[in-house]
mmCIF file of C-alpha atoms in Angstrom:
data_model
loop_
_atom_site.group_PDB
_atom_site.id
_atom_site.type_symbol
_atom_site.label_atom_id
_atom_site.label_comp_id
_atom_site.label_asym_id
_atom_site.label_seq_id
_atom_site.Cartn_x
_atom_site.Cartn_y
_atom_site.Cartn_z
ATOM 1 C CA MET Q 1204 17.537 11.880 -76.562
ATOM 2 C CA GLN Q 1205 18.403 13.329 -79.655
ATOM 3 C CA SER Q 1206 20.209 16.413 -78.682
ATOM 4 C CA LEU Q 1207 22.661 19.183 -79.781
ATOM 5 C CA LEU Q 1208 23.214 20.597 -76.283
ATOM 6 C CA ALA Q 1209 21.473 18.543 -73.967
ATOM 7 C CA GLY Q 1210 22.539 15.941 -70.917
ATOM 8 C CA LYS Q 1211 20.501 13.825 -68.504
ATOM 9 C CA SER Q 1212 21.125 11.960 -65.140
ATOM 10 C CA GLY Q 1213 19.704 12.012 -62.006
ATOM 11 C CA CYS Q 1214 21.979 14.165 -59.676
ATOM 12 C CA CYS Q 1215 22.119 17.585 -59.367
ATOM 13 C CA ASN Q 1216 24.928 19.115 -61.418
ATOM 14 C CA GLY Q 1217 24.479 22.916 -60.863
ATOM 15 C CA ARG Q 1218 21.707 23.363 -63.272
ATOM 16 C CA PRO Q 1219 20.435 26.803 -62.652
ATOM 17 C CA TRP Q 1220 16.605 25.382 -64.148
ATOM 18 C CA VAL Q 1221 14.959 22.332 -65.819
ATOM 19 C CA LEU Q 1222 11.492 21.906 -68.022
ATOM 20 C CA VAL Q 1223 9.744 19.007 -65.253
ATOM 21 C CA ASP Q 1224 7.174 17.148 -67.226
ATOM 22 C CA SER Q 1225 4.149 17.588 -64.526
ATOM 23 C CA ILE Q 1226 2.783 13.902 -65.685
ATOM 24 C CA ALA Q 1227 4.614 12.011 -63.379
ATOM 25 C CA ARG Q 1228 6.055 8.223 -63.988
ATOM 26 C CA ILE Q 1229 5.112 5.569 -61.374
ATOM 27 C CA GLY Q 1230 8.111 3.992 -61.001
ATOM 28 C CA HIS Q 1231 11.364 3.053 -58.496
ATOM 29 C CA LEU Q 1232 13.863 5.574 -59.170
ATOM 30 C CA ARG Q 1233 16.159 6.326 -56.804
ATOM 31 C CA ASN Q 1234 19.368 9.140 -56.604
ATOM 32 C CA ALA Q 1235 20.358 11.931 -54.825
ATOM 33 C CA THR Q 1236 16.882 13.488 -55.676
ATOM 34 C CA THR Q 1237 15.179 11.081 -53.491
ATOM 35 C CA ALA Q 1238 12.969 12.235 -50.821
ATOM 36 C CA GLY Q 1239 9.901 10.365 -48.913
ATOM 37 C CA THR Q 1240 7.272 10.548 -46.632
ATOM 38 C CA SER Q 1241 4.168 9.367 -45.617
ATOM 39 C CA THR Q 1242 0.658 9.282 -46.894
ATOM 40 C CA SER Q 1243 -2.452 9.700 -44.916
ATOM 41 C CA ARG Q 1244 -2.989 5.953 -44.786
ATOM 42 C CA ARG Q 1245 0.372 5.744 -43.623
ATOM 43 C CA PHE Q 1246 2.411 3.680 -46.395
ATOM 44 C CA THR Q 1247 5.493 5.182 -48.197
ATOM 45 C CA VAL Q 1248 5.784 7.314 -50.715
ATOM 46 C CA GLU Q 1249 9.355 8.623 -52.534
ATOM 47 C CA VAL Q 1250 9.125 11.271 -55.273
ATOM 48 C CA SER Q 1251 12.583 11.393 -57.445
ATOM 49 C CA PHE Q 1252 13.732 13.799 -60.428
ATOM 50 C CA GLU Q 1253 15.355 12.618 -63.396
ATOM 51 C CA LEU Q 1254 17.016 15.584 -64.412
ATOM 52 C CA ALA Q 1255 17.835 16.975 -68.030
ATOM 53 C CA ASP Q 1256 19.408 20.390 -69.248
ATOM 54 C CA PRO Q 1257 16.879 21.758 -71.404
ATOM 55 C CA PRO Q 1258 15.820 21.628 -74.249
ATOM 56 C CA GLY Q 1259 15.724 18.176 -72.441
ATOM 57 C CA VAL Q 1260 12.943 17.343 -70.104
ATOM 58 C CA SER Q 1261 13.460 16.052 -66.768
ATOM 59 C CA LEU Q 1262 11.015 13.273 -65.334
ATOM 60 C CA CYS Q 1263 9.484 12.779 -61.806
ATOM 61 C CA PHE Q 1264 9.288 9.513 -60.884
ATOM 62 C CA VAL Q 1265 6.760 8.519 -57.747
ATOM 63 C CA HIS Q 1266 6.941 4.793 -56.159
ATOM 64 C CA CYS Q 1267 4.877 3.083 -53.348
ATOM 65 C CA ALA Q 1268 6.596 0.086 -51.896
ATOM 66 C CA GLY Q 1269 4.394 -3.048 -52.719
ATOM 67 C CA ARG Q 1270 1.956 -1.290 -55.160
ATOM 68 C CA ASN Q 1271 1.874 -0.576 -58.427
ATOM 69 C CA GLU Q 1272 -0.100 1.442 -61.419
ATOM 70 C CA SER Q 1273 -2.974 -0.380 -60.335
ATOM 71 C CA HIS Q 1274 -3.259 1.584 -56.864
ATOM 72 C CA PHE Q 1275 -3.073 4.649 -58.163
ATOM 73 C CA ILE Q 1276 -6.040 6.597 -59.941
ATOM 74 C CA GLY Q 1277 -3.893 8.392 -62.942
ATOM 75 C CA ASN Q 1278 -0.470 9.777 -62.742
ATOM 76 C CA PRO Q 1279 0.771 11.927 -59.673
ATOM 77 C CA LEU Q 1280 0.959 15.643 -61.279
ATOM 78 C CA VAL Q 1281 3.448 18.282 -60.228
ATOM 79 C CA LEU Q 1282 1.239 21.045 -60.590
ATOM 80 C CA SER Q 1283 3.229 24.135 -59.454
ATOM 81 C CA ALA Q 1284 6.936 25.310 -58.980
ATOM 82 C CA ALA Q 1285 8.245 28.128 -56.925
ATOM 83 C CA GLN Q 1286 12.338 28.053 -55.881
ATOM 84 C CA ALA Q 1287 13.480 25.465 -54.284
ATOM 85 C CA PHE Q 1288 9.800 23.859 -53.988
ATOM 86 C CA LEU Q 1289 7.462 21.626 -56.317
ATOM 87 C CA LEU Q 1290 3.601 21.106 -55.114
ATOM 88 C CA LEU Q 1291 2.678 17.358 -56.361
ATOM 89 C CA VAL Q 1292 -0.512 15.681 -55.854
ATOM 90 C CA ILE Q 1293 -1.399 11.446 -55.988
ATOM 91 C CA CYS Q 1294 -4.505 9.999 -56.382
ATOM 92 C CA PHE Q 1295 -4.788 6.897 -54.828
ATOM 93 C CA THR Q 1296 -7.168 4.002 -55.130
ATOM 94 C CA GLY Q 1297 -9.514 2.627 -52.007
ATOM 95 C CA SER Q 1298 -9.554 -0.461 -50.998
ATOM 96 C CA ALA Q 1299 -13.331 -2.822 -49.448
ATOM 97 C CA SER Q 1300 -12.759 -1.013 -46.255
ATOM 98 C CA HIS Q 1301 -11.362 2.667 -47.329
ATOM 99 C CA GLY Q 1302 -12.779 4.815 -50.284
ATOM 100 C CA ALA Q 1303 -10.355 6.139 -53.372
ATOM 101 C CA PHE Q 1304 -8.241 9.396 -51.834
ATOM 102 C CA HIS Q 1305 -5.565 11.894 -52.482
ATOM 103 C CA ASP Q 1306 -2.722 13.775 -51.242
ATOM 104 C CA TYR Q 1307 -0.974 16.660 -51.998
ATOM 105 C CA PHE Q 1308 2.478 16.876 -51.307
ATOM 106 C CA VAL Q 1309 5.693 19.249 -51.222
ATOM 107 C CA TYR Q 1310 8.926 18.407 -52.315
ATOM 108 C CA ARG Q 1311 11.705 20.664 -50.926
ATOM 109 C CA ALA Q 1312 14.745 20.292 -53.097
ATOM 110 C CA GLY Q 1313 17.097 22.196 -50.522
ATOM 111 C CA PRO Q 1314 18.728 23.623 -48.214
ATOM 112 C CA GLY Q 1315 20.138 20.148 -46.950
ATOM 113 C CA ARG Q 1316 18.826 16.923 -48.312
ATOM 114 C CA PRO Q 1317 15.692 16.633 -50.240
ATOM 115 C CA ARG Q 1318 12.756 17.010 -48.313
ATOM 116 C CA LEU Q 1319 9.370 15.323 -48.472
ATOM 117 C CA ASP Q 1320 5.999 16.717 -47.061
ATOM 118 C CA ARG Q 1321 2.589 15.845 -46.697
ATOM 119 C CA ILE Q 1322 0.005 18.559 -46.527
ATOM 120 C CA PRO Q 1323 -2.453 17.802 -44.092
ATOM 121 C CA VAL Q 1324 -6.251 17.693 -44.250
ATOM 122 C CA PRO Q 1325 -8.539 19.840 -44.608
ATOM 123 C CA TYR Q 1326 -8.441 20.707 -47.595
ATOM 124 C CA PRO Q 1327 -11.625 23.072 -49.283
ATOM 125 C CA ARG Q 1328 -13.572 21.136 -51.228
ATOM 126 C CA ASP Q 1329 -14.112 21.322 -54.650
ATOM 127 C CA PHE Q 1330 -11.328 23.329 -55.849
ATOM 128 C CA TYR Q 1331 -9.453 22.899 -59.208
ATOM 129 C CA HIS Q 1332 -6.000 21.463 -58.547
ATOM 130 C CA LYS Q 1333 -4.173 24.053 -61.098
ATOM 131 C CA LYS Q 1334 -5.643 26.935 -59.041
ATOM 132 C CA VAL Q 1335 -3.385 25.780 -55.882
ATOM 133 C CA GLY Q 1336 0.129 27.502 -55.551
ATOM 134 C CA ILE Q 1337 3.497 27.159 -53.702
ATOM 135 C CA LEU Q 1338 4.665 30.331 -52.099
ATOM 136 C CA PRO Q 1339 8.595 30.492 -50.715
ATOM 137 C CA LEU Q 1340 8.814 32.047 -47.395
ATOM 138 C CA ALA Q 1341 11.739 34.639 -47.077
ATOM 139 C CA ASP Q 1342 13.913 33.392 -49.403
ATOM 140 C CA GLY Q 1343 14.493 30.498 -51.988
ATOM 141 C CA ALA Q 1344 17.607 29.387 -48.832
ATOM 142 C CA SER Q 1345 14.136 29.178 -46.605
ATOM 143 C CA ASP Q 1346 12.624 25.524 -45.112
ATOM 144 C CA HIS Q 1347 9.346 27.174 -44.710
ATOM 145 C CA TYR Q 1348 6.527 27.971 -47.392
ATOM 146 C CA ALA Q 1349 2.947 28.332 -47.608
ATOM 147 C CA VAL Q 1350 0.116 26.166 -49.724
ATOM 148 C CA VAL Q 1351 -2.601 28.476 -51.019
ATOM 149 C CA ILE Q 1352 -5.860 27.323 -51.858
ATOM 150 C CA PRO Q 1353 -8.636 29.482 -53.572
ATOM 151 C CA ALA Q 1354 -11.524 28.266 -51.903
ATOM 152 C CA SER Q 1355 -14.566 30.391 -52.717
ATOM 153 C CA SER Q 1356 -15.649 33.877 -53.744
ATOM 154 C CA CYS Q 1357 -18.647 35.469 -54.234
ATOM 155 C CA TYR Q 1358 -19.787 39.293 -54.573
ATOM 156 C CA ASN Q 1359 -19.502 41.225 -50.581
ATOM 157 C CA HIS Q 1360 -22.107 43.743 -50.418
ATOM 158 C CA ARG Q 1361 -21.016 45.310 -47.657
ATOM 159 C CA ALA Q 1362 -17.516 46.333 -49.300
ATOM 160 C CA GLY Q 1363 -19.386 46.378 -53.152
ATOM 161 C CA SER Q 1364 -16.769 44.283 -54.277
ATOM 162 C CA MET Q 1365 -15.653 40.915 -55.101
ATOM 163 C CA LYS Q 1366 -14.403 38.739 -52.164
ATOM 164 C CA PHE Q 1367 -11.901 35.769 -52.420
ATOM 165 C CA ASP Q 1368 -11.631 33.407 -49.343
ATOM 166 C CA LEU Q 1369 -8.069 32.058 -49.579
ATOM 167 C CA ARG Q 1370 -7.242 28.951 -47.431
ATOM 168 C CA VAL Q 1371 -3.451 29.290 -46.250
ATOM 169 C CA PHE Q 1372 -1.450 26.178 -44.842
ATOM 170 C CA TRP Q 1373 1.981 27.257 -42.832
ATOM 171 C CA SER Q 1374 4.860 24.879 -42.756
ATOM 172 C CA ARG Q 1375 5.947 26.967 -39.849
ATOM 173 C CA SER Q 1376 2.973 26.135 -38.001
ATOM 174 C CA LYS Q 1377 1.507 23.272 -39.580
ATOM 175 C CA THR Q 1378 -1.612 25.182 -39.485
ATOM 176 C CA TRP Q 1379 -4.410 26.193 -42.013
ATOM 177 C CA THR Q 1380 -5.638 30.020 -41.883
ATOM 178 C CA THR Q 1381 -8.549 32.020 -44.291
ATOM 179 C CA LYS Q 1382 -7.809 35.098 -45.708
ATOM 180 C CA GLU Q 1383 -9.861 37.135 -47.202
ATOM 181 C CA ALA Q 1384 -8.695 39.605 -50.328
ATOM 182 C CA LEU Q 1385 -11.414 41.891 -52.043
ATOM 183 C CA LEU Q 1386 -10.866 43.177 -55.480
ATOM 184 C CA ALA Q 1387 -8.957 46.054 -56.238
ATOM 185 C CA ARG Q 1388 -10.502 49.392 -57.098
ATOM 186 C CA ASP Q 1389 -7.464 50.433 -60.004
ATOM 187 C CA SER Q 1390 -7.584 51.425 -63.406
ATOM 188 C CA GLU Q 1391 -6.327 48.083 -64.575
ATOM 189 C CA THR Q 1392 -8.421 45.647 -62.289
ATOM 190 C CA ASP Q 1393 -11.593 45.174 -65.197
ATOM 191 C CA TYR Q 1394 -14.479 43.614 -62.957
ATOM 192 C CA LEU Q 1395 -16.060 41.873 -65.586
ATOM 193 C CA LYS Q 1396 -12.272 40.142 -67.023
ATOM 194 C CA ALA Q 1397 -11.711 39.878 -63.031
ATOM 195 C CA VAL Q 1398 -15.159 37.425 -62.129
ATOM 196 C CA SER Q 1399 -14.261 35.173 -65.554
ATOM 197 C CA HIS Q 1400 -10.856 35.361 -64.691
ATOM 198 C CA GLU Q 1401 -10.193 31.095 -64.817
ATOM 199 C CA GLY Q 1402 -6.808 31.139 -63.107
ATOM 200 C CA ILE Q 1403 -5.984 27.660 -64.593
ATOM 201 C CA ALA Q 1404 -2.664 28.446 -66.359
ATOM 202 C CA GLY Q 1405 -1.052 27.809 -63.512
ATOM 203 C CA VAL Q 1406 0.067 29.604 -60.177
ATOM 204 C CA ILE Q 1407 3.541 31.921 -60.095
ATOM 205 C CA SER Q 1408 5.419 33.405 -57.420
ATOM 206 C CA PHE Q 1409 7.012 36.214 -56.050
ATOM 207 C CA GLY Q 1410 8.902 33.972 -53.624
ATOM 208 C CA GLY Q 1411 10.023 36.357 -50.533
ATOM 209 C CA ALA Q 1412 7.852 39.633 -52.204
ATOM 210 C CA GLY Q 1413 4.855 37.494 -50.536
ATOM 211 C CA VAL Q 1414 2.476 37.636 -53.301
ATOM 212 C CA LEU Q 1415 1.062 34.310 -55.987
ATOM 213 C CA GLY Q 1416 -0.173 35.023 -59.156
ATOM 214 C CA TRP Q 1417 -3.120 32.742 -60.937
ATOM 215 C CA VAL Q 1418 -2.166 33.143 -64.772
ATOM 216 C CA ASP Q 1419 -5.181 32.668 -67.114
ATOM 217 C CA LEU Q 1420 -3.473 33.380 -70.536
ATOM 218 C CA TRP Q 1421 -6.317 35.314 -71.907
ATOM 219 C CA GLN Q 1422 -7.666 37.457 -69.028
ATOM 220 C CA GLY Q 1423 -4.326 38.443 -67.312
ATOM 221 C CA ILE Q 1424 -2.699 37.576 -63.793
ATOM 222 C CA LEU Q 1425 -4.688 38.086 -60.182
ATOM 223 C CA LEU Q 1426 -1.963 39.114 -58.375
ATOM 224 C CA CYS Q 1427 -2.299 38.998 -54.072
ATOM 225 C CA ASN Q 1428 0.059 39.536 -51.308
ATOM 226 C CA VAL Q 1429 -1.275 36.541 -49.187
ATOM 227 C CA LEU Q 1430 1.632 37.664 -46.263
ATOM 228 C CA GLY Q 1431 -0.613 41.535 -46.100
ATOM 229 C CA LYS Q 1432 -3.333 41.919 -43.589
ATOM 230 C CA ASN Q 1433 -6.710 42.470 -45.437
ATOM 231 C CA PRO Q 1434 -4.639 42.299 -49.019
ATOM 232 C CA PRO Q 1435 -6.387 43.449 -52.118
ATOM 233 C CA MET Q 1436 -6.713 41.040 -55.624
ATOM 234 C CA ARG Q 1437 -6.057 43.177 -58.602
ATOM 235 C CA LEU Q 1438 -5.220 42.110 -61.985
ATOM 236 C CA MET Q 1439 -2.898 42.397 -64.044
ATOM 237 C CA GLN Q 1440 -3.795 42.401 -67.981
ATOM 238 C CA TRP Q 1441 -1.643 41.266 -70.793
ATOM 239 C CA PRO Q 1442 0.555 43.605 -73.036
ATOM 240 C CA VAL Q 1443 -1.894 42.383 -76.152
ATOM 241 C CA PRO Q 1444 -5.599 41.950 -76.359
ATOM 242 C CA GLU Q 1445 -7.500 38.612 -76.514
ATOM 243 C CA PRO Q 1446 -7.607 37.420 -80.426
ATOM 244 C CA SER Q 1447 -10.312 39.053 -82.441
ATOM 245 C CA ILE Q 1448 -13.595 37.391 -83.706
ATOM 246 C CA GLU Q 1449 -11.795 36.578 -86.723
ATOM 247 C CA PHE Q 1450 -9.515 34.628 -84.841
ATOM 248 C CA LEU Q 1451 -12.301 32.233 -83.317
ATOM 249 C CA GLU Q 1452 -13.350 29.819 -86.149
ATOM 250 C CA PHE Q 1453 -15.671 27.251 -86.218
ATOM 251 C CA GLY Q 1454 -17.781 29.264 -83.886
ATOM 252 C CA LEU Q 1455 -16.043 28.363 -80.967
ATOM 253 C CA GLU Q 1456 -15.660 30.464 -77.729
ATOM 254 C CA LEU Q 1457 -12.819 32.528 -76.680
ATOM 255 C CA ASN Q 1458 -12.866 30.097 -72.867
ATOM 256 C CA HIS Q 1459 -13.149 26.705 -75.532
ATOM 257 C CA ILE Q 1460 -9.794 27.570 -76.938
ATOM 258 C CA SER Q 1461 -6.352 26.866 -75.196
ATOM 259 C CA PRO Q 1462 -3.911 30.099 -75.270
ATOM 260 C CA ARG Q 1463 -0.985 27.696 -74.246
ATOM 261 C CA PRO Q 1464 -0.024 26.976 -77.985
ATOM 262 C CA PHE Q 1465 -0.127 30.652 -78.367
ATOM 263 C CA ARG Q 1466 1.425 32.225 -75.156
ATOM 264 C CA ASP Q 1467 3.144 31.741 -71.835
ATOM 265 C CA VAL Q 1468 4.449 33.805 -68.556
ATOM 266 C CA THR Q 1469 7.305 33.569 -66.149
ATOM 267 C CA VAL Q 1470 9.044 35.080 -63.105
ATOM 268 C CA VAL Q 1471 12.412 36.005 -63.526
ATOM 269 C CA ASN Q 1472 14.280 37.800 -60.401
ATOM 270 C CA GLY Q 1473 10.974 39.391 -59.724
ATOM 271 C CA LEU Q 1474 10.733 40.441 -63.338
ATOM 272 C CA ILE Q 1475 7.187 39.425 -64.662
ATOM 273 C CA LYS Q 1476 8.428 37.915 -68.971
ATOM 274 C CA PHE Q 1477 5.306 37.318 -71.409
ATOM 275 C CA VAL Q 1478 5.940 36.078 -74.516
ATOM 276 C CA GLU Q 1479 3.103 35.925 -77.526
ATOM 277 C CA LEU Q 1480 3.949 33.848 -81.078
ATOM 278 C CA LYS Q 1481 1.616 34.548 -83.732
ATOM 279 C CA SER Q 1482 1.236 32.385 -86.078
ATOM 280 C CA HIS Q 1483 1.501 34.276 -90.087
ATOM 281 C CA ASP Q 1484 0.064 30.366 -91.584
ATOM 282 C CA SER Q 1485 2.909 29.518 -94.316
ATOM 283 C CA GLN Q 1486 4.511 33.077 -93.538
ATOM 284 C CA GLY Q 1487 6.011 32.126 -90.793
ATOM 285 C CA TRP Q 1488 5.993 33.285 -87.204
ATOM 286 C CA THR Q 1489 6.420 35.997 -85.097
ATOM 287 C CA ALA Q 1490 7.816 35.810 -81.191
ATOM 288 C CA THR Q 1491 7.314 39.122 -78.740
ATOM 289 C CA ILE Q 1492 8.695 39.294 -75.750
ATOM 290 C CA TRP Q 1493 7.308 41.998 -72.694
ATOM 291 C CA SER Q 1494 8.684 42.346 -69.308
ATOM 292 C CA ARG Q 1495 7.117 44.033 -66.371
ATOM 293 C CA MET Q 1496 7.841 44.669 -62.297
ATOM 294 C CA VAL Q 1497 4.931 43.749 -60.068
ATOM 295 C CA SER Q 1498 5.030 46.956 -58.912
ATOM 296 C CA SER Q 1499 4.838 48.762 -61.869
ATOM 297 C CA LEU Q 1500 2.009 50.233 -64.305
ATOM 298 C CA ASP Q 1501 3.606 49.799 -67.758
ATOM 299 C CA TRP Q 1502 4.362 46.592 -70.262
ATOM 300 C CA HIS Q 1503 7.861 47.244 -72.190
ATOM 301 C CA GLN Q 1504 8.642 45.380 -75.224
ATOM 302 C CA THR Q 1505 12.268 43.999 -74.536
ATOM 303 C CA SER Q 1506 12.565 41.827 -77.950
ATOM 304 C CA THR Q 1507 10.728 40.398 -80.983
ATOM 305 C CA VAL Q 1508 11.272 38.344 -83.740
ATOM 306 C CA HIS Q 1509 10.234 37.074 -86.875
ATOM 307 C CA SER Q 1510 10.833 33.336 -87.996
ATOM 308 C CA ASP Q 1511 12.445 34.603 -91.543
ATOM 309 C CA ASP Q 1512 14.964 36.403 -89.375
ATOM 310 C CA ILE Q 1513 16.032 33.415 -87.204
ATOM 311 C CA SER Q 1514 19.638 32.120 -88.446
ATOM 312 C CA ILE Q 1515 22.126 29.473 -87.228
ATOM 313 C CA THR Q 1516 25.150 30.542 -86.300
ATOM 314 C CA ASP Q 1517 26.745 27.051 -84.950
ATOM 315 C CA SER Q 1518 28.441 24.716 -87.852
ATOM 316 C CA VAL Q 1519 27.513 21.252 -85.768
ATOM 317 C CA LEU Q 1520 23.782 22.823 -85.115
ATOM 318 C CA ILE Q 1521 23.693 23.619 -89.266
ATOM 319 C CA SER Q 1522 24.767 19.776 -90.199
ATOM 320 C CA GLN Q 1523 22.218 18.157 -87.527
ATOM 321 C CA VAL Q 1524 18.926 20.268 -88.130
ATOM 322 C CA PRO Q 1525 18.396 18.461 -91.708
ATOM 323 C CA VAL Q 1526 18.732 15.621 -90.369
ATOM 324 C CA LEU Q 1527 16.479 15.482 -87.091
ATOM 325 C CA LEU Q 1528 13.839 17.729 -88.740
ATOM 326 C CA PRO Q 1529 14.425 17.923 -92.671
ATOM 327 C CA GLU Q 1530 11.125 19.721 -93.232
ATOM 328 C CA LEU Q 1531 12.859 22.997 -91.256
ATOM 329 C CA PHE Q 1532 15.916 23.171 -93.519
ATOM 330 C CA ASP Q 1533 15.875 24.186 -97.147
ATOM 331 C CA GLU Q 1534 18.982 22.782 -98.515
ATOM 332 C CA GLY Q 1535 19.239 24.960 -101.329
ATOM 333 C CA LYS Q 1536 19.416 28.094 -99.469
ATOM 334 C CA LYS Q 1537 21.145 26.409 -96.505
ATOM 335 C CA ARG Q 1538 18.284 27.933 -94.250
ATOM 336 C CA LEU Q 1539 15.430 27.631 -92.281
ATOM 337 C CA ALA Q 1540 12.052 27.032 -93.670
ATOM 338 C CA TRP Q 1541 8.760 27.322 -92.462
ATOM 339 C CA ASP Q 1542 5.925 26.176 -94.255
ATOM 340 C CA GLN Q 1543 6.582 22.575 -93.893
ATOM 341 C CA VAL Q 1544 6.446 22.689 -89.945
ATOM 342 C CA ILE Q 1545 3.581 23.682 -87.541
ATOM 343 C CA CYS Q 1546 4.894 25.916 -84.351
ATOM 344 C CA SER Q 1547 3.515 25.998 -80.960
ATOM 345 C CA SER Q 1548 3.596 26.851 -77.583
ATOM 346 C CA PRO Q 1549 6.186 28.977 -76.228
ATOM 347 C CA THR Q 1550 8.171 28.270 -72.967
ATOM 348 C CA LEU Q 1551 10.710 31.478 -72.016
ATOM 349 C CA SER Q 1552 13.571 30.435 -70.322
ATOM 350 C CA LEU Q 1553 13.913 30.722 -66.441
ATOM 351 C CA THR Q 1554 17.519 33.109 -67.104
ATOM 352 C CA ASN Q 1555 18.360 36.559 -67.855
ATOM 353 C CA ASP Q 1556 17.832 36.216 -71.312
ATOM 354 C CA ASP Q 1557 15.279 36.443 -73.730
ATOM 355 C CA VAL Q 1558 15.734 32.381 -75.143
ATOM 356 C CA VAL Q 1559 12.408 30.615 -75.583
ATOM 357 C CA HIS Q 1560 11.246 26.765 -76.505
ATOM 358 C CA ILE Q 1561 9.121 26.427 -79.358
ATOM 359 C CA MET Q 1562 7.053 23.300 -79.840
ATOM 360 C CA VAL Q 1563 8.031 22.497 -83.865
ATOM 361 C CA SER Q 1564 6.592 19.052 -85.595
ATOM 362 C CA ALA Q 1565 6.173 18.499 -89.606
ATOM 363 C CA LYS Q 1566 2.185 19.312 -90.486
ATOM 364 C CA TRP Q 1567 1.880 15.835 -91.625
ATOM 365 C CA GLU Q 1568 3.549 14.601 -88.535
ATOM 366 C CA HIS Q 1569 0.848 16.634 -86.135
ATOM 367 C CA GLN Q 1570 -1.828 14.003 -85.637
ATOM 368 C CA ARG Q 1571 0.464 11.654 -84.597
ATOM 369 C CA GLN Q 1572 2.242 13.817 -81.996
ATOM 370 C CA ILE Q 1573 5.596 13.434 -83.290
ATOM 371 C CA ALA Q 1574 7.594 17.047 -82.310
ATOM 372 C CA TYR Q 1575 10.861 18.444 -81.275
ATOM 373 C CA LEU Q 1576 11.554 21.491 -79.115
ATOM 374 C CA LEU Q 1577 13.299 24.610 -80.962
ATOM 375 C CA VAL Q 1578 15.217 27.180 -78.946
ATOM 376 C CA VAL Q 1579 15.423 30.291 -80.021
ATOM 377 C CA ASN Q 1580 17.535 33.311 -78.595
ATOM 378 C CA ILE Q 1581 14.919 36.255 -79.727
ATOM 379 C CA ARG Q 1582 17.302 38.714 -79.309
ATOM 380 C CA ASN Q 1583 19.914 37.272 -80.745
ATOM 381 C CA LYS Q 1584 17.777 35.928 -83.969
ATOM 382 C CA THR Q 1585 19.439 32.671 -83.570
ATOM 383 C CA LEU Q 1586 18.759 29.091 -83.382
ATOM 384 C CA GLU Q 1587 20.829 27.667 -80.414
ATOM 385 C CA ALA Q 1588 19.317 23.648 -80.133
ATOM 386 C CA LEU Q 1589 17.444 21.222 -81.955
ATOM 387 C CA GLU Q 1590 16.171 18.002 -80.117
ATOM 388 C CA LYS Q 1591 13.329 15.541 -80.204
ATOM 389 C CA TYR Q 1592 10.324 15.888 -77.622
ATOM 390 C CA HIS Q 1593 9.697 12.977 -75.067
ATOM 391 C CA GLY Q 1594 6.608 13.870 -73.221
ATOM 392 C CA ASN Q 1595 4.313 12.049 -71.601
ATOM 393 C CA LYS Q 1596 0.474 12.296 -73.007
ATOM 394 C CA MET Q 1597 1.139 15.083 -74.490
ATOM 395 C CA MET Q 1598 -1.993 16.788 -76.437
ATOM 396 C CA LEU Q 1599 -2.082 18.979 -80.023
ATOM 397 C CA LEU Q 1600 1.199 20.316 -79.825
ATOM 398 C CA GLU Q 1601 0.749 21.352 -75.898
ATOM 399 C CA PRO Q 1602 3.820 20.626 -73.688
ATOM 400 C CA THR Q 1603 3.004 18.768 -70.415
ATOM 401 C CA TYR Q 1604 6.140 19.957 -68.725
ATOM 402 C CA ILE Q 1605 6.235 23.142 -66.393
ATOM 403 C CA ALA Q 1606 9.689 25.556 -65.779
ATOM 404 C CA SER Q 1607 11.376 25.292 -62.378
ATOM 405 C CA THR Q 1608 14.525 26.343 -60.883
ATOM 406 C CA PHE Q 1609 14.597 23.855 -57.921
ATOM 407 C CA PRO Q 1610 17.610 21.834 -59.759
ATOM 408 C CA SER Q 1611 19.765 25.129 -58.219
ATOM 409 C CA TYR Q 1612 18.969 24.447 -54.857
ATOM 410 C CA LEU Q 1613 20.304 20.745 -54.616
ATOM 411 C CA ASP Q 1614 22.786 19.975 -52.560
ATOM 412 C CA THR Q 1615 25.827 19.058 -55.211
ATOM 413 C CA THR Q 1616 27.673 17.727 -52.747
ATOM 414 C CA ALA Q 1617 25.221 14.622 -51.911
ATOM 415 C CA CYS Q 1618 25.750 13.715 -55.961
ATOM 416 C CA ASP Q 1619 27.784 10.681 -55.160
ATOM 417 C CA VAL Q 1620 24.842 9.289 -51.968
ATOM 418 C CA VAL Q 1621 21.511 8.046 -52.239
ATOM 419 C CA PRO Q 1622 19.452 9.722 -49.501
ATOM 420 C CA CYS Q 1623 15.484 9.280 -48.763
ATOM 421 C CA VAL Q 1624 14.631 11.717 -46.167
ATOM 422 C CA LEU Q 1625 11.843 10.929 -44.846
ATOM 423 C CA GLY Q 1626 9.525 14.167 -44.223
ATOM 424 C CA SER Q 1627 6.535 15.566 -42.222
ATOM 425 C CA VAL Q 1628 3.072 14.856 -42.364
#
């Protein structure tokens, strides 16, 4: 990879977080991240990672001995991440006697050696993969977790509110239970927004707090304490409104436009962080970060920057930017230029800073999907890195990666061995 700051390896070297391509590769890779188990059809599957420091993208590899790409329906997917855990779904082709099938797996980076567990049936029917969340129990050092699937929702006339049925798999007891959650009645939980909330942008976890959040980057986060008794489902709205009608070109409705090119949200040590990237056409863009605790009532703006105010303080980076992406640099003024590039899809860092990764492409390369990742420190107003993006099957500068802290839970003393620990089924 072309990179100024990024390194890549298969081993665990104390990385605090990574960007993991959610579209896994089908291939054989064995290293200190490898873990395996059996599928519901009783053949072995292994999951491994090739790790890279951000802005590099880490890759997930799935391998089944004796099986090639023709035995898979599409690519395996990394659905969500929380602390030491990653949730995956793998779809397999069938045979003359058995139909196609899919299995869900939980990859646990630590404690101890990596482990892969298959989530047993029965799953609920007819649910969207991206709505499945994983909740670490206790803290990041715990072996146990819960997998939560929103199975259905309907209006409960007796309670006079929306009712959500959550199917929950508990790793400690290896059992499924059902939780009922009623839509909260508070000043922020708008009924119409909650009902239209799609929650397909992903699921975020608050770990030991027991709270999961289903993310709709236009509407907000539906929050529920899965560990509570009769937990309410409440809506936390964003600190900025939905785009105005002038934003909606060609008569498209808002639910036909992906919000990912403009917004992102994450949780860092219990703090919710939200970023919006607002384009000003040929006049650059503005990125703004807000933060809020899950128990608080208000958002607080932590930092903002206009692209014209971003500088490069690293002398090596100054010499490399014109080589990697000449359209981004004005040689005459020796500064960044934004009129010949398209910027999109901000991604927040998972450390306690205001660093954002932004997709950038030359305008005439946009359709060819040749993109780079900018690393911008919003608080300091500096460009910290630039790297060519090598993601998988990206569409319209919308990245396929998700942020995860799982490498920080890998056992660094095991980096020189090649384990494959069989997990539970």
